[in-house]
Amino acid sequence: MRFVGNFGPAGLPSALVLTIDNLGEARALERGTQPSNEPVGNDPSVTAALPWLLDELGARSLSATFFVEAINTELYPDALKEMAARGHEIGLHGWRHEEWTSLSATEEREILTRAVDAFAALSLNAPGFRPPGGELNPRTPALLREAGLRWCSPAGVKAGVRHGLAYVPFGWDFVDAYHLMDSFGALRSSRGDPERALDPGDLADRWEEELADLANTGSLRTLVLHPFLMLDERWAGGVSRLFAFMAELARERRTWVVTGGAFADWLIRKGTALTS
């Protein structure tokens, strides 16, 4: 069944799920690239980029899902509480951004349980999960349900509800890091895109055009942004411009700009899969 022109409670023409990935030093700690002489708990992605990002979202009346590594409950508890206080949703993104497909079943279960408990200790609910690296293991959906989660956001699957779990997927073409970081060059090349990273202004221009097309074609997209990339003033300017355009699309009722959890809840109420 197609939902073109019928997204969300208001039946809007298209939908854009707004998500933010990663926080602080979690990934560097996992990969062993955090300098030993630099204390944790003062990363500029949290102290500089995040306050700016929250203000930009607030100025546009936009709400997002922040997929956060759970170690940040220890490193930046006040930042997580501020996200929630401003009306944003928090989702799980591992403990320290572990490469999810490399984990055993025991490791997966332990990380999910530890993460859920860590957020609960701050009185924060985190009902969704995005696997670091984008890929789920075959056993992951069952472990997510066991941990009490109701939705997930992996790469490249079909949106819908399967076996009691809502899927709100993302595509690499709507991930800022995919286009802007040199380290994604091999992935870009393997997918038929230019290996060279895009200029931030060019990416903002491209995405603004694609968001306009989204509103005209009745499609679903999930946008994935990263706070640490917003430390580049050029990309921060592009993000600000994109937020303004999203807010315009929402005001004009052309696009349902929504958190992942709200979209997942809508899918669950529909009880069927999207075909577009």
mmCIF file of C-alpha atoms in Angstrom:
data_model
loop_
_atom_site.group_PDB
_atom_site.id
_atom_site.type_symbol
_atom_site.label_atom_id
_atom_site.label_comp_id
_atom_site.label_asym_id
_atom_site.label_seq_id
_atom_site.Cartn_x
_atom_site.Cartn_y
_atom_site.Cartn_z
ATOM 1 C CA MET A 1 0.000 0.000 0.000
ATOM 2 C CA ARG A 2 1.371 3.430 -0.935
ATOM 3 C CA PHE A 3 1.184 6.412 1.381
ATOM 4 C CA VAL A 4 2.084 9.060 -1.194
ATOM 5 C CA GLY A 5 0.177 12.200 -0.243
ATOM 6 C CA ASN A 6 -0.900 10.657 3.047
ATOM 7 C CA PHE A 7 1.922 11.011 5.571
ATOM 8 C CA GLY A 8 1.160 11.491 9.228
ATOM 9 C CA PRO A 9 -2.081 12.386 10.984
ATOM 10 C CA ALA A 10 -2.644 15.325 8.621
ATOM 11 C CA GLY A 11 -2.056 13.270 5.465
ATOM 12 C CA LEU A 12 0.730 15.525 4.154
ATOM 13 C CA PRO A 13 2.304 15.001 0.707
ATOM 14 C CA SER A 14 5.734 13.883 1.949
ATOM 15 C CA ALA A 15 7.738 13.140 5.089
ATOM 16 C CA LEU A 16 11.212 14.079 6.326
ATOM 17 C CA VAL A 17 12.533 12.347 9.447
ATOM 18 C CA LEU A 18 15.070 14.663 11.091
ATOM 19 C CA THR A 19 17.890 12.908 12.971
ATOM 20 C CA ILE A 20 21.242 13.833 14.533
ATOM 21 C CA ASP A 21 24.017 11.270 15.104
ATOM 22 C CA ASN A 22 26.987 11.044 17.481
ATOM 23 C CA LEU A 23 28.062 13.148 20.416
ATOM 24 C CA GLY A 24 31.338 13.985 22.083
ATOM 25 C CA GLU A 25 34.373 11.715 22.203
ATOM 26 C CA ALA A 26 32.500 8.391 22.093
ATOM 27 C CA ARG A 27 33.698 7.337 18.646
ATOM 28 C CA ALA A 28 37.292 8.426 19.302
ATOM 29 C CA LEU A 29 37.326 6.488 22.572
ATOM 30 C CA GLU A 30 36.048 3.375 20.820
ATOM 31 C CA ARG A 31 38.607 3.628 18.033
ATOM 32 C CA GLY A 32 41.480 4.552 20.335
ATOM 33 C CA THR A 33 42.087 7.881 18.589
ATOM 34 C CA GLN A 34 41.307 10.101 21.574
ATOM 35 C CA PRO A 35 44.608 11.835 22.515
ATOM 36 C CA SER A 36 45.786 10.526 25.873
ATOM 37 C CA ASN A 37 46.722 14.020 27.056
ATOM 38 C CA GLU A 38 43.233 15.445 26.400
ATOM 39 C CA PRO A 39 40.674 14.970 29.180
ATOM 40 C CA VAL A 40 37.211 13.839 28.133
ATOM 41 C CA GLY A 41 34.077 15.825 28.861
ATOM 42 C CA ASN A 42 34.939 19.023 26.989
ATOM 43 C CA ASP A 43 34.489 18.111 23.336
ATOM 44 C CA PRO A 44 33.598 21.085 21.086
ATOM 45 C CA SER A 45 30.848 19.064 19.379
ATOM 46 C CA VAL A 46 29.058 19.310 22.743
ATOM 47 C CA THR A 47 30.318 22.605 24.168
ATOM 48 C CA ALA A 48 30.117 24.638 20.930
ATOM 49 C CA ALA A 49 28.190 22.859 18.154
ATOM 50 C CA LEU A 50 25.365 21.408 20.252
ATOM 51 C CA PRO A 51 24.167 24.678 21.879
ATOM 52 C CA TRP A 52 24.193 26.329 18.453
ATOM 53 C CA LEU A 53 22.292 23.385 16.949
ATOM 54 C CA LEU A 54 19.649 23.378 19.679
ATOM 55 C CA ASP A 55 19.125 27.113 19.244
ATOM 56 C CA GLU A 56 18.795 26.741 15.467
ATOM 57 C CA LEU A 57 16.237 23.949 15.820
ATOM 58 C CA GLY A 58 14.329 25.930 18.422
ATOM 59 C CA ALA A 59 14.262 29.066 16.281
ATOM 60 C CA ARG A 60 12.626 27.038 13.490
ATOM 61 C CA SER A 61 10.277 25.081 15.798
ATOM 62 C CA LEU A 62 11.840 21.820 14.579
ATOM 63 C CA SER A 63 12.187 18.650 16.650
ATOM 64 C CA ALA A 64 14.798 15.975 15.966
ATOM 65 C CA THR A 65 15.857 12.543 17.136
ATOM 66 C CA PHE A 66 19.370 12.582 18.609
ATOM 67 C CA PHE A 67 21.008 9.160 18.345
ATOM 68 C CA VAL A 68 23.495 9.322 21.203
ATOM 69 C CA GLU A 69 26.158 6.905 22.396
ATOM 70 C CA ALA A 70 25.178 5.981 25.946
ATOM 71 C CA ILE A 71 28.592 6.767 27.435
ATOM 72 C CA ASN A 72 27.409 10.363 27.155
ATOM 73 C CA THR A 73 25.084 9.730 30.094
ATOM 74 C CA GLU A 74 28.316 9.781 32.105
ATOM 75 C CA LEU A 75 30.231 12.436 30.155
ATOM 76 C CA TYR A 76 27.477 14.924 29.310
ATOM 77 C CA PRO A 77 24.341 14.221 31.363
ATOM 78 C CA ASP A 78 23.309 17.890 31.416
ATOM 79 C CA ALA A 79 23.502 18.101 27.622
ATOM 80 C CA LEU A 80 21.216 15.084 27.273
ATOM 81 C CA LYS A 81 18.726 16.547 29.723
ATOM 82 C CA GLU A 82 18.801 19.819 27.778
ATOM 83 C CA MET A 83 17.954 17.971 24.543
ATOM 84 C CA ALA A 84 14.932 16.380 26.175
ATOM 85 C CA ALA A 85 13.881 19.605 27.875
ATOM 86 C CA ARG A 86 13.812 21.301 24.469
ATOM 87 C CA GLY A 87 11.426 18.707 23.104
ATOM 88 C CA HIS A 88 13.830 16.471 21.221
ATOM 89 C CA GLU A 89 13.864 12.681 21.225
ATOM 90 C CA ILE A 90 16.864 10.606 22.286
ATOM 91 C CA GLY A 91 17.735 7.320 20.632
ATOM 92 C CA LEU A 92 20.406 4.717 21.317
ATOM 93 C CA HIS A 93 23.601 4.637 19.239
ATOM 94 C CA GLY A 94 25.575 1.978 21.053
ATOM 95 C CA TRP A 95 27.672 2.620 24.144
ATOM 96 C CA ARG A 96 30.817 4.021 22.491
ATOM 97 C CA HIS A 97 29.847 3.798 18.810
ATOM 98 C CA GLU A 98 30.794 0.129 18.509
ATOM 99 C CA GLU A 99 30.847 -1.315 14.980
ATOM 100 C CA TRP A 100 27.572 -3.159 15.407
ATOM 101 C CA THR A 101 28.067 -6.040 12.981
ATOM 102 C CA SER A 102 31.317 -6.989 14.754
ATOM 103 C CA LEU A 103 29.525 -7.743 18.047
ATOM 104 C CA SER A 104 28.498 -11.108 19.411
ATOM 105 C CA ALA A 105 24.962 -11.702 20.633
ATOM 106 C CA THR A 106 26.171 -11.463 24.223
ATOM 107 C CA GLU A 107 27.917 -8.146 23.546
ATOM 108 C CA GLU A 108 24.850 -6.732 21.802
ATOM 109 C CA ARG A 109 22.564 -7.693 24.674
ATOM 110 C CA GLU A 110 24.950 -6.291 27.291
ATOM 111 C CA ILE A 111 25.382 -2.967 25.456
ATOM 112 C CA LEU A 112 21.646 -2.516 24.893
ATOM 113 C CA THR A 113 20.821 -3.341 28.507
ATOM 114 C CA ARG A 114 23.549 -1.069 29.842
ATOM 115 C CA ALA A 115 22.491 1.777 27.548
ATOM 116 C CA VAL A 116 18.783 1.546 28.378
ATOM 117 C CA ASP A 117 19.595 1.483 32.098
ATOM 118 C CA ALA A 118 21.973 4.451 31.784
ATOM 119 C CA PHE A 119 19.356 6.639 30.112
ATOM 120 C CA ALA A 120 16.683 5.515 32.572
ATOM 121 C CA ALA A 121 18.964 6.554 35.449
ATOM 122 C CA LEU A 122 18.717 10.109 34.065
ATOM 123 C CA SER A 123 14.929 9.723 33.718
ATOM 124 C CA LEU A 124 15.334 9.738 29.944
ATOM 125 C CA ASN A 125 13.461 7.430 27.591
ATOM 126 C CA ALA A 126 15.266 6.220 24.467
ATOM 127 C CA PRO A 127 12.802 4.081 22.469
ATOM 128 C CA GLY A 128 14.703 3.929 19.164
ATOM 129 C CA PHE A 129 18.044 2.577 17.951
ATOM 130 C CA ARG A 130 20.384 3.347 15.063
ATOM 131 C CA PRO A 131 23.259 0.884 14.687
ATOM 132 C CA PRO A 132 26.691 2.514 14.421
ATOM 133 C CA GLY A 133 27.829 1.764 10.884
ATOM 134 C CA GLY A 134 24.221 1.500 9.743
ATOM 135 C CA GLU A 135 23.844 -2.282 9.629
ATOM 136 C CA LEU A 136 21.894 -4.597 11.925
ATOM 137 C CA ASN A 137 22.799 -8.183 12.720
ATOM 138 C CA PRO A 138 20.100 -10.761 11.939
ATOM 139 C CA ARG A 139 19.486 -11.209 15.679
ATOM 140 C CA THR A 140 19.375 -7.468 16.475
ATOM 141 C CA PRO A 141 15.601 -6.921 16.026
ATOM 142 C CA ALA A 142 14.801 -9.603 18.607
ATOM 143 C CA LEU A 143 17.348 -8.129 21.027
ATOM 144 C CA LEU A 144 15.878 -4.659 20.546
ATOM 145 C CA ARG A 145 12.394 -5.918 21.393
ATOM 146 C CA GLU A 146 13.825 -7.774 24.377
ATOM 147 C CA ALA A 147 15.368 -4.495 25.590
ATOM 148 C CA GLY A 148 12.011 -2.734 25.298
ATOM 149 C CA LEU A 149 12.751 -0.665 22.187
ATOM 150 C CA ARG A 150 9.993 -0.149 19.625
ATOM 151 C CA TRP A 151 11.781 1.143 16.509
ATOM 152 C CA CYS A 152 15.114 1.189 14.695
ATOM 153 C CA SER A 153 16.795 3.144 11.915
ATOM 154 C CA PRO A 154 19.255 1.065 9.883
ATOM 155 C CA ALA A 155 20.501 1.838 6.396
ATOM 156 C CA GLY A 156 18.742 0.838 3.241
ATOM 157 C CA VAL A 157 15.747 -1.220 4.341
ATOM 158 C CA LYS A 158 12.058 -0.603 3.656
ATOM 159 C CA ALA A 159 10.093 1.519 6.092
ATOM 160 C CA GLY A 160 7.354 -0.382 7.864
ATOM 161 C CA VAL A 161 6.485 -2.609 10.794
ATOM 162 C CA ARG A 162 7.808 -6.135 10.961
ATOM 163 C CA HIS A 163 7.491 -8.552 13.864
ATOM 164 C CA GLY A 164 6.502 -5.828 16.312
ATOM 165 C CA LEU A 165 9.341 -3.431 15.446
ATOM 166 C CA ALA A 166 9.011 -0.270 13.358
ATOM 167 C CA TYR A 167 11.738 0.426 10.791
ATOM 168 C CA VAL A 168 12.543 4.050 9.909
ATOM 169 C CA PRO A 169 15.529 3.643 7.576
ATOM 170 C CA PHE A 170 18.062 6.108 6.233
ATOM 171 C CA GLY A 171 19.911 6.279 2.921
ATOM 172 C CA TRP A 172 23.545 7.308 2.598
ATOM 173 C CA ASP A 173 22.665 10.046 0.110
ATOM 174 C CA PHE A 174 20.999 12.004 2.941
ATOM 175 C CA VAL A 175 23.905 11.698 5.431
ATOM 176 C CA ASP A 176 26.112 14.791 5.726
ATOM 177 C CA ALA A 177 29.237 12.830 6.674
ATOM 178 C CA TYR A 178 28.882 10.661 3.560
ATOM 179 C CA HIS A 179 29.256 13.716 1.341
ATOM 180 C CA LEU A 180 31.595 15.906 3.404
ATOM 181 C CA MET A 181 34.229 13.588 4.900
ATOM 182 C CA ASP A 182 37.269 12.289 3.023
ATOM 183 C CA SER A 183 37.057 9.022 4.988
ATOM 184 C CA PHE A 184 33.840 8.158 3.127
ATOM 185 C CA GLY A 185 35.588 8.344 -0.246
ATOM 186 C CA ALA A 186 35.752 4.579 -0.729
ATOM 187 C CA LEU A 187 32.059 4.160 0.119
ATOM 188 C CA ARG A 188 31.125 6.962 -2.263
ATOM 189 C CA SER A 189 33.164 5.346 -5.016
ATOM 190 C CA SER A 190 31.613 1.919 -4.375
ATOM 191 C CA ARG A 191 28.159 3.458 -4.750
ATOM 192 C CA GLY A 192 28.986 5.211 -8.003
ATOM 193 C CA ASP A 193 29.420 8.686 -6.507
ATOM 194 C CA PRO A 194 32.530 10.867 -6.940
ATOM 195 C CA GLU A 195 35.264 9.870 -4.502
ATOM 196 C CA ARG A 196 36.074 13.491 -3.727
ATOM 197 C CA ALA A 197 34.169 15.135 -0.847
ATOM 198 C CA LEU A 198 31.641 17.847 -1.655
ATOM 199 C CA ASP A 199 31.964 21.510 -0.759
ATOM 200 C CA PRO A 200 29.557 22.264 2.144
ATOM 201 C CA GLY A 201 27.800 25.000 0.181
ATOM 202 C CA ASP A 202 27.294 22.674 -2.778
ATOM 203 C CA LEU A 203 25.787 20.027 -0.519
ATOM 204 C CA ALA A 204 23.370 22.534 1.011
ATOM 205 C CA ASP A 205 22.308 23.606 -2.496
ATOM 206 C CA ARG A 206 21.803 19.986 -3.575
ATOM 207 C CA TRP A 207 19.786 19.048 -0.525
ATOM 208 C CA GLU A 208 17.577 22.122 -0.776
ATOM 209 C CA GLU A 209 16.684 21.069 -4.318
ATOM 210 C CA GLU A 210 16.070 17.492 -3.194
ATOM 211 C CA LEU A 211 13.863 18.621 -0.315
ATOM 212 C CA ALA A 212 11.797 20.642 -2.790
ATOM 213 C CA ASP A 213 11.502 17.562 -5.007
ATOM 214 C CA LEU A 214 10.556 15.497 -1.951
ATOM 215 C CA ALA A 215 7.563 17.729 -1.340
ATOM 216 C CA ASN A 216 6.482 17.356 -4.974
ATOM 217 C CA THR A 217 6.946 13.605 -5.372
ATOM 218 C CA GLY A 218 5.332 12.358 -2.175
ATOM 219 C CA SER A 219 8.365 10.519 -0.809
ATOM 220 C CA LEU A 220 9.928 9.670 2.547
ATOM 221 C CA ARG A 221 13.495 10.618 3.454
ATOM 222 C CA THR A 222 15.524 10.439 6.661
ATOM 223 C CA LEU A 223 18.113 13.178 7.113
ATOM 224 C CA VAL A 224 21.229 12.386 9.184
ATOM 225 C CA LEU A 225 23.351 15.265 10.517
ATOM 226 C CA HIS A 226 26.426 15.276 12.780
ATOM 227 C CA PRO A 227 27.178 18.051 15.306
ATOM 228 C CA PHE A 228 30.965 17.803 14.924
ATOM 229 C CA LEU A 229 30.679 18.700 11.230
ATOM 230 C CA MET A 230 28.856 21.892 12.212
ATOM 231 C CA LEU A 231 32.075 23.173 13.754
ATOM 232 C CA ASP A 232 32.884 24.090 10.139
ATOM 233 C CA GLU A 233 31.222 27.492 9.717
ATOM 234 C CA ARG A 234 30.530 26.769 6.056
ATOM 235 C CA TRP A 235 28.466 23.683 6.886
ATOM 236 C CA ALA A 236 26.835 25.389 9.872
ATOM 237 C CA GLY A 237 25.597 28.051 7.444
ATOM 238 C CA GLY A 238 24.293 25.356 5.123
ATOM 239 C CA VAL A 239 22.482 23.584 7.960
ATOM 240 C CA SER A 240 20.891 26.846 9.083
ATOM 241 C CA ARG A 241 19.630 27.443 5.543
ATOM 242 C CA LEU A 242 18.277 23.898 5.288
ATOM 243 C CA PHE A 243 16.463 24.223 8.614
ATOM 244 C CA ALA A 244 14.806 27.395 7.378
ATOM 245 C CA PHE A 245 13.657 25.601 4.232
ATOM 246 C CA MET A 246 12.361 22.603 6.222
ATOM 247 C CA ALA A 247 10.387 24.948 8.441
ATOM 248 C CA GLU A 248 8.912 26.601 5.348
ATOM 249 C CA LEU A 249 7.879 23.213 3.925
ATOM 250 C CA ALA A 250 6.284 22.333 7.243
ATOM 251 C CA ARG A 251 4.400 25.648 7.487
ATOM 252 C CA GLU A 252 3.107 25.204 3.950
ATOM 253 C CA ARG A 253 1.995 21.655 4.860
ATOM 254 C CA ARG A 254 4.020 20.225 2.003
ATOM 255 C CA THR A 255 6.215 17.999 4.188
ATOM 256 C CA TRP A 256 5.746 16.326 7.558
ATOM 257 C CA VAL A 257 9.048 17.163 9.301
ATOM 258 C CA VAL A 258 9.090 14.737 12.180
ATOM 259 C CA THR A 259 11.165 12.830 14.730
ATOM 260 C CA GLY A 260 11.883 9.187 14.156
ATOM 261 C CA GLY A 261 9.801 8.124 17.127
ATOM 262 C CA ALA A 262 6.725 10.035 15.976
ATOM 263 C CA PHE A 263 7.074 8.540 12.500
ATOM 264 C CA ALA A 264 7.523 5.067 13.989
ATOM 265 C CA ASP A 265 4.392 5.485 16.101
ATOM 266 C CA TRP A 266 2.459 6.457 12.977
ATOM 267 C CA LEU A 267 3.781 3.375 11.180
ATOM 268 C CA ILE A 268 2.758 1.176 14.089
ATOM 269 C CA ARG A 269 -0.767 2.614 14.040
ATOM 270 C CA LYS A 270 -0.901 1.992 10.285
ATOM 271 C CA GLY A 271 0.391 -1.521 10.842
ATOM 272 C CA THR A 272 1.753 -1.985 7.333
ATOM 273 C CA ALA A 273 4.818 -1.283 5.205
ATOM 274 C CA LEU A 274 5.555 1.631 2.931
ATOM 275 C CA THR A 275 6.292 0.855 -0.687
ATOM 276 C CA SER A 276 7.985 4.121 -1.554
#
